[in-house]
Every structure is written in structure tokens, then in C-alpha cells.
DNA sequence: CTACTGTACCACCACACACAGCACACCTAG
DNA sequence: CTAGGTGTGCTGTGTGTGGTGGTACAGTAG
């Protein structure tokens, strides 16, 4: 089930992408599963169809789901999504962004790492995608 | 010295804010230090004065620097910047955002935490701000 | 055929970002 | 005193992104 939070600073289509990506990564959505239709999800979220289509377009472009013409979108089998360099670049960017956000907060390194560890390991509960080769 | 990267996805004024905040947090800019003038920094970065002014405005509003009328902006003494709830909210947001960015990458929890630990501890080298009470 | 699927357009509006120029109050150096 | 530097405020203009609304088309299932 996908939820949209209007108080969230992220744009709507990004919330949809993140939500579905997380469901796939945690195994909540298994490979082969069918995603809700563009119009159906748009109706449920009281959002424009183009907004959902934009989210689906990104998921398809990044290889999380595959389109079967006339049928819908289906979760694709786990595989490596980015090159090593691209992965490294994205990880670095994510870390720097995290630091910039917590840099004024009164937490020490230990507290930050403890909180991060808890949240990260919660993801691997349903066994995230860790496929072999490309 | 402040650098602007046009390839960076962050808006210019945000890059300036982040850069200066980090310099203050790491002690590279000590309390009482004078920031470069709005027009001077804008000239150096080949950027509009309003863009620098916007960055300075945010730094002032968040209490990182203080304005002495007619003289300039000066790094203020360390103190608590946000309420406990606000700190907790921002930390949570930062963590969720980090997870959303690394969720498709082929790193396990151990690798992520190791990388995070290295970068976070690098910040505390010059003794970050950890003042007592509000 | 009809009804559903994703996809691709078009137009419109709102907002953030950056740029440009101008004005004002303040302080210091001469 | 004046001249020049300081932050701050305002108006405007242009560009890009996000969101909405509507239409259209090819593919698939019944």
C-alpha cells in the first residue's frame, strides 16, 4: 500500500518511486508481481495520472520494473542496477548530503551511527536484493 | 575558501550555506571571524549578490552567524540551534533520505556503516560545536 | 467490438532559483 | 563633513521543475 504525505517536502512522484523501491528492496513486492495500474493508483491517491506515469517511468528506466505492453508493469528480477563507479558516486553523494543535514544537530558520532545502524538493518529483514552479476 | 560546483545538483545558495556551516562546525572558521562581504564573495564566485545574500540570510536566521550593522557578518559562539523535537525530526528525515538514496546500491549494512563512520568522524577532528544549554 | 494497459503528447499554472538593478541605514576612514 | 564599504530590503525578469487536465495511440484480454 502506497501512501502520500502532502506535508512531505519531496515531490509526489518521488514519494511514489521511493515507496515502491523500498517495497521491492525489502521483498514486500516480489519479482513478477504486478504494480497497480497508472489510472488506478492515481485514482487511489487522488493524484493526476501523469504524476504516477512519471514515477513508473523512472522505475522502468532504472530497471526496477518491466513493462509488458497492454498488460502493465511487473517487478523485474534482482540485478545490478548501476556500474561500480556510479554506485560509488551515489554513495558518496548520499553521505555528504546526510552530513550536511545533521551538521548543526547536537549528536555525536556514536549516536548517529547507532541510529543509522538500527534503520539500515531494519531494511534487510526481508532480505534485500543482492544479486550476483550484471 | 568557498567553492561552487556548477555540476552539483544543489542550488548555489545552498552550496554556500553548507560550505560555511561545515567550516564553522569543524572549527575552520572560529567564533568572531568575519565572513567575506556579500559583494566580495559574489564577485569571487561570479554569482549574483542576491544569491550570496540569501545564503547569509539563512545562516543568520539559524544562528550560525550574527550581523553587526555596517560592519559585516561574524561567526557566533556555539549554542544549541534547535529544540529537541526539531533535532529528532531532522535526524529522522536525514536518515530516511539517506536510505532512499542507497536502497538500490549493492552495499550491505556493514559497508555502509563503515563508510559513514569514516566520514562522520572526519568532521570531529577540529572539535565540532557541542555547547551546553540553550 | 469494448475495456483495460502503458506511453506520448499538448497546454496551463505555481513555485523555486538565479539574475539585475535600485534604495536605505549603518559604520569607518579620510 | 564626504566617500566608500557593510548588510538588508524591494521590484522585476527569465528559466526550470512539479503538478494538473485533457487527448490520443498501440497493445492485450474478454
Tab-separated table of C-alpha atoms (C1' of nucleotides) in Angstrom:
chain	number	residue	atom	x	y	z
A	1	UNK	CA	0.000	0.000	0.000
A	2	UNK	CA	1.367	3.344	-1.029
A	3	UNK	CA	0.811	6.476	0.970
A	4	UNK	CA	1.292	10.089	0.010
A	5	UNK	CA	2.119	12.712	2.599
A	6	UNK	CA	1.286	16.239	1.498
A	7	UNK	CA	3.426	17.567	4.346
A	8	UNK	CA	6.443	15.806	2.865
A	9	UNK	CA	8.955	18.091	1.169
A	10	UNK	CA	9.548	15.534	-1.575
A	11	UNK	CA	7.523	15.871	-4.781
A	12	UNK	CA	4.668	13.381	-5.141
A	13	UNK	CA	6.188	11.337	-7.959
A	14	UNK	CA	9.376	10.935	-5.883
A	15	UNK	CA	7.398	9.657	-2.897
A	16	UNK	CA	5.808	7.049	-5.148
A	17	UNK	CA	9.186	5.978	-6.543
A	18	UNK	CA	10.760	5.728	-3.092
A	19	UNK	CA	7.814	3.845	-1.684
A	20	UNK	CA	7.766	1.209	-4.401
A	21	UNK	CA	11.554	0.882	-4.495
A	22	UNK	CA	11.598	0.208	-0.775
A	23	UNK	CA	8.838	-2.388	-1.092
A	24	UNK	CA	10.829	-4.152	-3.796
A	25	UNK	CA	14.107	-3.967	-1.906
A	26	UNK	CA	12.612	-5.369	1.280
A	27	UNK	CA	10.901	-8.173	-0.612
A	28	UNK	CA	7.445	-6.889	0.210
A	29	UNK	CA	6.908	-6.821	-3.535
A	30	UNK	CA	8.292	-9.976	-5.126
A	31	UNK	CA	9.655	-10.313	-8.676
A	32	UNK	CA	6.821	-10.928	-11.118
A	33	UNK	CA	4.279	-9.028	-9.042
A	34	UNK	CA	2.047	-6.645	-10.933
A	35	UNK	CA	2.035	-2.981	-9.994
A	36	UNK	CA	-1.268	-1.114	-9.646
A	37	UNK	CA	-2.352	0.474	-12.911
A	38	UNK	CA	-1.419	4.076	-13.622
A	39	UNK	CA	-5.030	5.208	-13.575
A	40	UNK	CA	-5.942	3.026	-10.622
A	41	UNK	CA	-3.132	4.283	-8.405
A	42	UNK	CA	-3.755	7.856	-9.492
A	43	UNK	CA	-7.381	7.474	-8.500
A	44	UNK	CA	-6.497	5.924	-5.144
A	45	UNK	CA	-4.021	8.686	-4.292
A	46	UNK	CA	-6.299	11.388	-5.737
A	47	UNK	CA	-3.436	12.419	-7.950
A	48	UNK	CA	-3.055	13.028	-11.661
A	49	UNK	CA	-2.314	10.071	-13.912
A	50	UNK	CA	0.690	11.873	-15.370
A	51	UNK	CA	2.259	12.076	-11.917
A	52	UNK	CA	2.008	8.308	-11.442
A	53	UNK	CA	3.185	7.718	-15.017
A	54	UNK	CA	6.251	9.839	-14.299
A	55	UNK	CA	7.072	7.721	-11.244
A	56	UNK	CA	6.559	4.481	-13.207
A	57	UNK	CA	8.719	5.840	-15.993
A	58	UNK	CA	11.636	6.309	-13.606
A	59	UNK	CA	11.192	2.860	-12.083
A	60	UNK	CA	11.248	1.360	-15.574
A	61	UNK	CA	14.247	3.385	-16.694
A	62	UNK	CA	16.228	2.244	-13.642
A	63	UNK	CA	15.293	-1.374	-14.173
A	64	UNK	CA	13.195	-1.988	-11.071
A	65	UNK	CA	10.137	-2.950	-13.105
A	66	UNK	CA	9.467	-4.059	-16.669
A	67	UNK	CA	6.655	-3.140	-18.993
A	68	UNK	CA	4.599	-5.800	-20.707
A	69	UNK	CA	2.682	-3.883	-23.405
A	70	UNK	CA	-1.045	-3.902	-22.887
A	71	UNK	CA	-0.728	-5.748	-19.577
A	72	UNK	CA	1.009	-3.483	-17.094
A	73	UNK	CA	4.224	-3.142	-15.109
A	74	UNK	CA	5.813	-6.097	-13.331
A	75	UNK	CA	8.617	-6.222	-10.768
A	76	UNK	CA	11.745	-7.436	-12.520
A	77	UNK	CA	14.230	-9.949	-11.158
A	78	UNK	CA	17.052	-8.579	-8.959
A	79	UNK	CA	20.172	-7.499	-10.755
A	80	UNK	CA	22.904	-4.935	-10.540
A	81	UNK	CA	21.394	-1.564	-11.415
A	82	UNK	CA	24.459	0.680	-11.619
A	83	UNK	CA	28.108	0.453	-12.540
A	84	UNK	CA	30.720	0.363	-9.789
A	85	UNK	CA	31.669	3.977	-10.404
A	86	UNK	CA	28.058	5.080	-10.417
A	87	UNK	CA	27.406	3.224	-7.181
A	88	UNK	CA	30.420	4.834	-5.564
A	89	UNK	CA	29.354	8.263	-6.778
A	90	UNK	CA	25.841	7.870	-5.433
A	91	UNK	CA	27.016	6.561	-2.085
A	92	UNK	CA	29.366	9.495	-1.677
A	93	UNK	CA	26.649	11.949	-2.588
A	94	UNK	CA	24.252	10.352	-0.108
A	95	UNK	CA	26.827	10.502	2.685
A	96	UNK	CA	27.738	14.130	2.050
A	97	UNK	CA	24.084	15.068	1.942
A	98	UNK	CA	23.441	13.279	5.214
A	99	UNK	CA	26.318	15.082	6.880
A	100	UNK	CA	25.124	18.461	5.651
A	101	UNK	CA	21.742	17.783	7.227
A	102	UNK	CA	22.953	16.689	10.660
A	103	UNK	CA	25.915	19.017	10.935
A	104	UNK	CA	24.215	21.500	13.252
A	105	UNK	CA	22.465	18.882	15.383
A	106	UNK	CA	23.726	18.060	18.836
A	107	UNK	CA	24.510	14.404	18.233
A	108	UNK	CA	27.938	12.818	18.480
A	109	UNK	CA	29.312	10.232	16.076
A	110	UNK	CA	28.276	7.329	18.275
A	111	UNK	CA	24.658	8.383	18.474
A	112	UNK	CA	24.419	8.974	14.737
A	113	UNK	CA	25.910	5.607	13.853
A	114	UNK	CA	23.692	3.809	16.318
A	115	UNK	CA	20.555	5.344	14.822
A	116	UNK	CA	21.750	4.635	11.291
A	117	UNK	CA	22.563	1.030	12.113
A	118	UNK	CA	19.107	0.425	13.506
A	119	UNK	CA	17.342	1.837	10.434
A	120	UNK	CA	19.613	0.203	7.883
A	121	UNK	CA	19.370	-3.259	9.398
A	122	UNK	CA	15.595	-2.950	9.531
A	123	UNK	CA	15.687	-2.910	5.750
A	124	UNK	CA	17.460	-6.231	5.413
A	125	UNK	CA	14.810	-8.079	7.373
A	126	UNK	CA	13.002	-9.285	4.289
A	127	UNK	CA	16.326	-9.893	2.561
A	128	UNK	CA	17.134	-7.024	0.230
A	129	UNK	CA	18.198	-7.556	-3.338
A	130	UNK	CA	21.818	-8.646	-3.532
A	131	UNK	CA	22.119	-10.382	-6.850
A	132	UNK	CA	25.337	-11.603	-8.355
A	133	UNK	CA	26.427	-10.084	-11.617
A	134	UNK	CA	25.022	-7.732	-14.222
B	1	UNK	CA	37.800	29.224	0.796
B	2	UNK	CA	34.387	28.523	-0.691
B	3	UNK	CA	33.960	26.633	-3.929
B	4	UNK	CA	30.927	26.373	-6.183
B	5	UNK	CA	30.379	23.341	-8.376
B	6	UNK	CA	28.050	24.006	-11.300
B	7	UNK	CA	27.705	20.253	-11.779
B	8	UNK	CA	26.276	19.967	-8.278
B	9	UNK	CA	22.529	19.359	-8.107
B	10	UNK	CA	22.181	21.627	-5.080
B	11	UNK	CA	21.227	25.261	-5.722
B	12	UNK	CA	24.075	27.732	-5.423
B	13	UNK	CA	22.869	29.441	-2.262
B	14	UNK	CA	22.558	26.010	-0.580
B	15	UNK	CA	26.147	25.133	-1.525
B	16	UNK	CA	27.306	28.348	0.102
B	17	UNK	CA	25.311	27.645	3.261
B	18	UNK	CA	26.582	24.070	3.514
B	19	UNK	CA	30.152	25.097	2.877
B	20	UNK	CA	30.204	27.782	5.551
B	21	UNK	CA	28.285	25.682	8.072
B	22	UNK	CA	30.822	22.903	7.696
B	23	UNK	CA	33.715	25.300	8.132
B	24	UNK	CA	32.137	26.585	11.335
B	25	UNK	CA	31.306	23.122	12.654
B	26	UNK	CA	34.830	21.821	12.071
B	27	UNK	CA	36.397	24.877	13.673
B	28	UNK	CA	37.967	26.010	10.431
B	29	UNK	CA	36.049	29.244	10.998
B	30	UNK	CA	36.299	30.289	14.635
B	31	UNK	CA	33.708	32.321	16.572
B	32	UNK	CA	34.260	36.024	15.976
B	33	UNK	CA	35.686	35.517	12.494
B	34	UNK	CA	34.388	37.829	9.814
B	35	UNK	CA	32.701	36.357	6.765
B	36	UNK	CA	33.581	37.680	3.301
B	37	UNK	CA	31.326	40.544	2.264
B	38	UNK	CA	28.215	39.829	0.240
B	39	UNK	CA	29.518	41.715	-2.761
B	40	UNK	CA	33.049	40.382	-2.366
B	41	UNK	CA	32.036	36.730	-2.250
B	42	UNK	CA	29.571	37.215	-5.092
B	43	UNK	CA	32.389	38.698	-7.170
B	44	UNK	CA	34.756	35.849	-6.291
B	45	UNK	CA	32.213	33.170	-7.171
B	46	UNK	CA	30.966	35.103	-10.229
B	47	UNK	CA	27.492	34.902	-8.779
B	48	UNK	CA	24.735	37.401	-8.119
B	49	UNK	CA	24.884	39.359	-4.864
B	50	UNK	CA	21.301	38.353	-4.059
B	51	UNK	CA	22.323	34.694	-4.143
B	52	UNK	CA	25.020	35.256	-1.524
B	53	UNK	CA	22.678	37.462	0.498
B	54	UNK	CA	20.117	34.666	0.521
B	55	UNK	CA	22.696	32.215	1.850
B	56	UNK	CA	23.819	34.690	4.513
B	57	UNK	CA	20.211	35.321	5.452
B	58	UNK	CA	19.703	31.639	6.216
B	59	UNK	CA	22.908	31.392	8.213
B	60	UNK	CA	21.805	34.390	10.269
B	61	UNK	CA	18.273	33.064	10.763
B	62	UNK	CA	19.642	29.739	12.042
B	63	UNK	CA	22.053	31.447	14.398
B	64	UNK	CA	25.353	30.395	12.853
B	65	UNK	CA	26.441	33.987	12.290
B	66	UNK	CA	25.453	37.384	13.629
B	67	UNK	CA	25.123	40.677	11.831
B	68	UNK	CA	26.900	43.772	13.122
B	69	UNK	CA	25.216	46.614	11.205
B	70	UNK	CA	27.561	48.443	8.885
B	71	UNK	CA	30.417	46.041	9.621
B	72	UNK	CA	29.505	42.613	8.302
B	73	UNK	CA	28.675	39.093	9.446
B	74	UNK	CA	30.610	37.372	12.220
B	75	UNK	CA	30.627	33.746	13.334
B	76	UNK	CA	28.611	33.490	16.540
B	77	UNK	CA	29.533	31.461	19.605
B	78	UNK	CA	28.388	27.815	19.684
B	79	UNK	CA	24.981	27.120	21.123
B	80	UNK	CA	22.050	24.843	20.694
B	81	UNK	CA	20.322	25.701	17.437
B	82	UNK	CA	17.166	23.596	17.524
B	83	UNK	CA	14.725	22.185	20.046
B	84	UNK	CA	14.930	18.509	20.963
B	85	UNK	CA	11.888	17.655	18.871
B	86	UNK	CA	13.192	19.607	15.919
B	87	UNK	CA	16.550	17.856	16.184
B	88	UNK	CA	14.875	14.475	16.292
B	89	UNK	CA	12.709	15.349	13.317
B	90	UNK	CA	15.672	16.481	11.244
B	91	UNK	CA	17.741	13.438	12.120
B	92	UNK	CA	14.928	11.122	11.134
B	93	UNK	CA	14.415	12.944	7.872
B	94	UNK	CA	18.127	12.780	7.095
B	95	UNK	CA	18.261	9.050	7.800
B	96	UNK	CA	15.217	8.243	5.675
B	97	UNK	CA	16.606	10.322	2.837
B	98	UNK	CA	19.937	8.539	3.069
B	99	UNK	CA	18.248	5.151	2.932
B	100	UNK	CA	16.179	6.132	-0.088
B	101	UNK	CA	19.356	7.079	-1.909
B	102	UNK	CA	21.355	3.924	-1.199
B	103	UNK	CA	18.485	1.459	-1.349
B	104	UNK	CA	19.305	0.172	-4.816
B	105	UNK	CA	23.061	0.087	-4.352
B	106	UNK	CA	24.890	-3.174	-3.827
B	107	UNK	CA	26.275	-2.420	-0.369
B	108	UNK	CA	25.466	-4.328	2.793
B	109	UNK	CA	24.854	-2.737	6.188
B	110	UNK	CA	28.460	-3.238	7.297
B	111	UNK	CA	29.926	-1.436	4.324
B	112	UNK	CA	27.525	1.477	4.649
B	113	UNK	CA	28.195	1.965	8.347
B	114	UNK	CA	31.940	1.743	7.834
B	115	UNK	CA	31.872	4.455	5.186
B	116	UNK	CA	29.576	6.618	7.288
B	117	UNK	CA	31.753	6.237	10.353
B	118	UNK	CA	34.834	7.356	8.464
B	119	UNK	CA	33.174	10.491	7.081
B	120	UNK	CA	31.408	11.444	10.305
B	121	UNK	CA	34.493	11.123	12.460
B	122	UNK	CA	36.461	13.209	9.995
B	123	UNK	CA	34.194	16.076	10.944
B	124	UNK	CA	35.017	15.970	14.637
B	125	UNK	CA	38.725	16.399	14.042
B	126	UNK	CA	38.668	20.107	14.623
B	127	UNK	CA	36.203	19.642	17.513
B	128	UNK	CA	32.661	20.312	16.364
B	129	UNK	CA	30.319	22.590	18.237
B	130	UNK	CA	28.863	20.814	21.241
B	131	UNK	CA	27.822	23.558	23.590
B	132	UNK	CA	25.856	23.063	26.771
B	133	UNK	CA	22.428	24.569	27.003
B	134	UNK	CA	20.216	26.921	25.041
C	1	DC	C1'	-16.376	-4.984	-30.516
C	2	DT	C1'	-15.340	-2.961	-25.576
C	3	DA	C1'	-12.385	-2.258	-21.699
C	4	DC	C1'	-8.209	-2.210	-19.848
C	5	DT	C1'	-2.974	-1.487	-20.039
C	6	DG	C1'	1.353	1.865	-20.598
C	7	DT	C1'	3.019	5.693	-23.192
C	8	DA	C1'	3.319	10.134	-25.533
C	9	DC	C1'	1.899	14.346	-26.422
C	10	DC	C1'	-0.325	19.217	-25.661
C	11	DA	C1'	-1.448	23.322	-22.604
C	12	DC	C1'	-1.701	25.771	-18.268
C	13	DC	C1'	-0.445	27.338	-13.570
C	14	DA	C1'	2.525	27.648	-9.359
C	15	DC	C1'	6.821	27.823	-7.334
C	16	DA	C1'	11.935	27.981	-6.603
C	17	DC	C1'	16.218	29.600	-8.282
C	18	DA	C1'	19.144	32.888	-10.241
C	19	DC	C1'	19.998	37.191	-12.245
C	20	DA	C1'	19.730	42.501	-12.493
C	21	DG	C1'	19.164	46.839	-10.633
C	22	DC	C1'	17.978	50.103	-7.088
C	23	DA	C1'	17.391	52.024	-2.450
C	24	DC	C1'	18.209	52.519	2.507
C	25	DA	C1'	20.547	52.566	7.174
C	26	DC	C1'	24.698	51.688	9.274
C	27	DC	C1'	29.729	52.167	10.184
C	28	DT	C1'	34.646	53.623	9.305
C	29	DA	C1'	38.486	56.050	7.102
C	30	DG	C1'	39.944	60.196	5.069
D	1	DC	C1'	31.815	66.594	6.682
D	2	DT	C1'	32.197	63.129	2.400
D	3	DA	C1'	33.324	58.691	0.243
D	4	DG	C1'	33.210	54.000	0.365
D	5	DG	C1'	32.207	49.751	2.425
D	6	DT	C1'	28.736	46.866	5.148
D	7	DG	C1'	24.019	44.040	5.348
D	8	DT	C1'	19.232	44.311	4.041
D	9	DG	C1'	15.096	45.246	1.540
D	10	DC	C1'	12.435	45.712	-2.590
D	11	DT	C1'	10.809	45.183	-7.735
D	12	DG	C1'	11.242	42.830	-11.855
D	13	DT	C1'	12.555	39.062	-15.447
D	14	DG	C1'	13.797	34.682	-17.105
D	15	DT	C1'	14.222	29.579	-16.645
D	16	DG	C1'	13.276	25.004	-14.997
D	17	DT	C1'	10.574	21.714	-12.349
D	18	DG	C1'	6.347	19.842	-10.394
D	19	DG	C1'	1.560	19.119	-10.785
D	20	DT	C1'	-2.793	19.135	-13.106
D	21	DG	C1'	-6.061	18.412	-17.071
D	22	DG	C1'	-7.115	16.560	-21.364
D	23	DT	C1'	-6.393	13.879	-25.580
D	24	DA	C1'	-4.505	10.288	-28.412
D	25	DC	C1'	-2.365	5.877	-29.748
D	26	DA	C1'	-0.737	0.835	-29.783
D	27	DG	C1'	-1.070	-3.394	-27.388
D	28	DT	C1'	-3.753	-7.137	-24.826
D	29	DA	C1'	-7.748	-9.618	-22.887
D	30	DG	C1'	-12.581	-10.678	-22.662
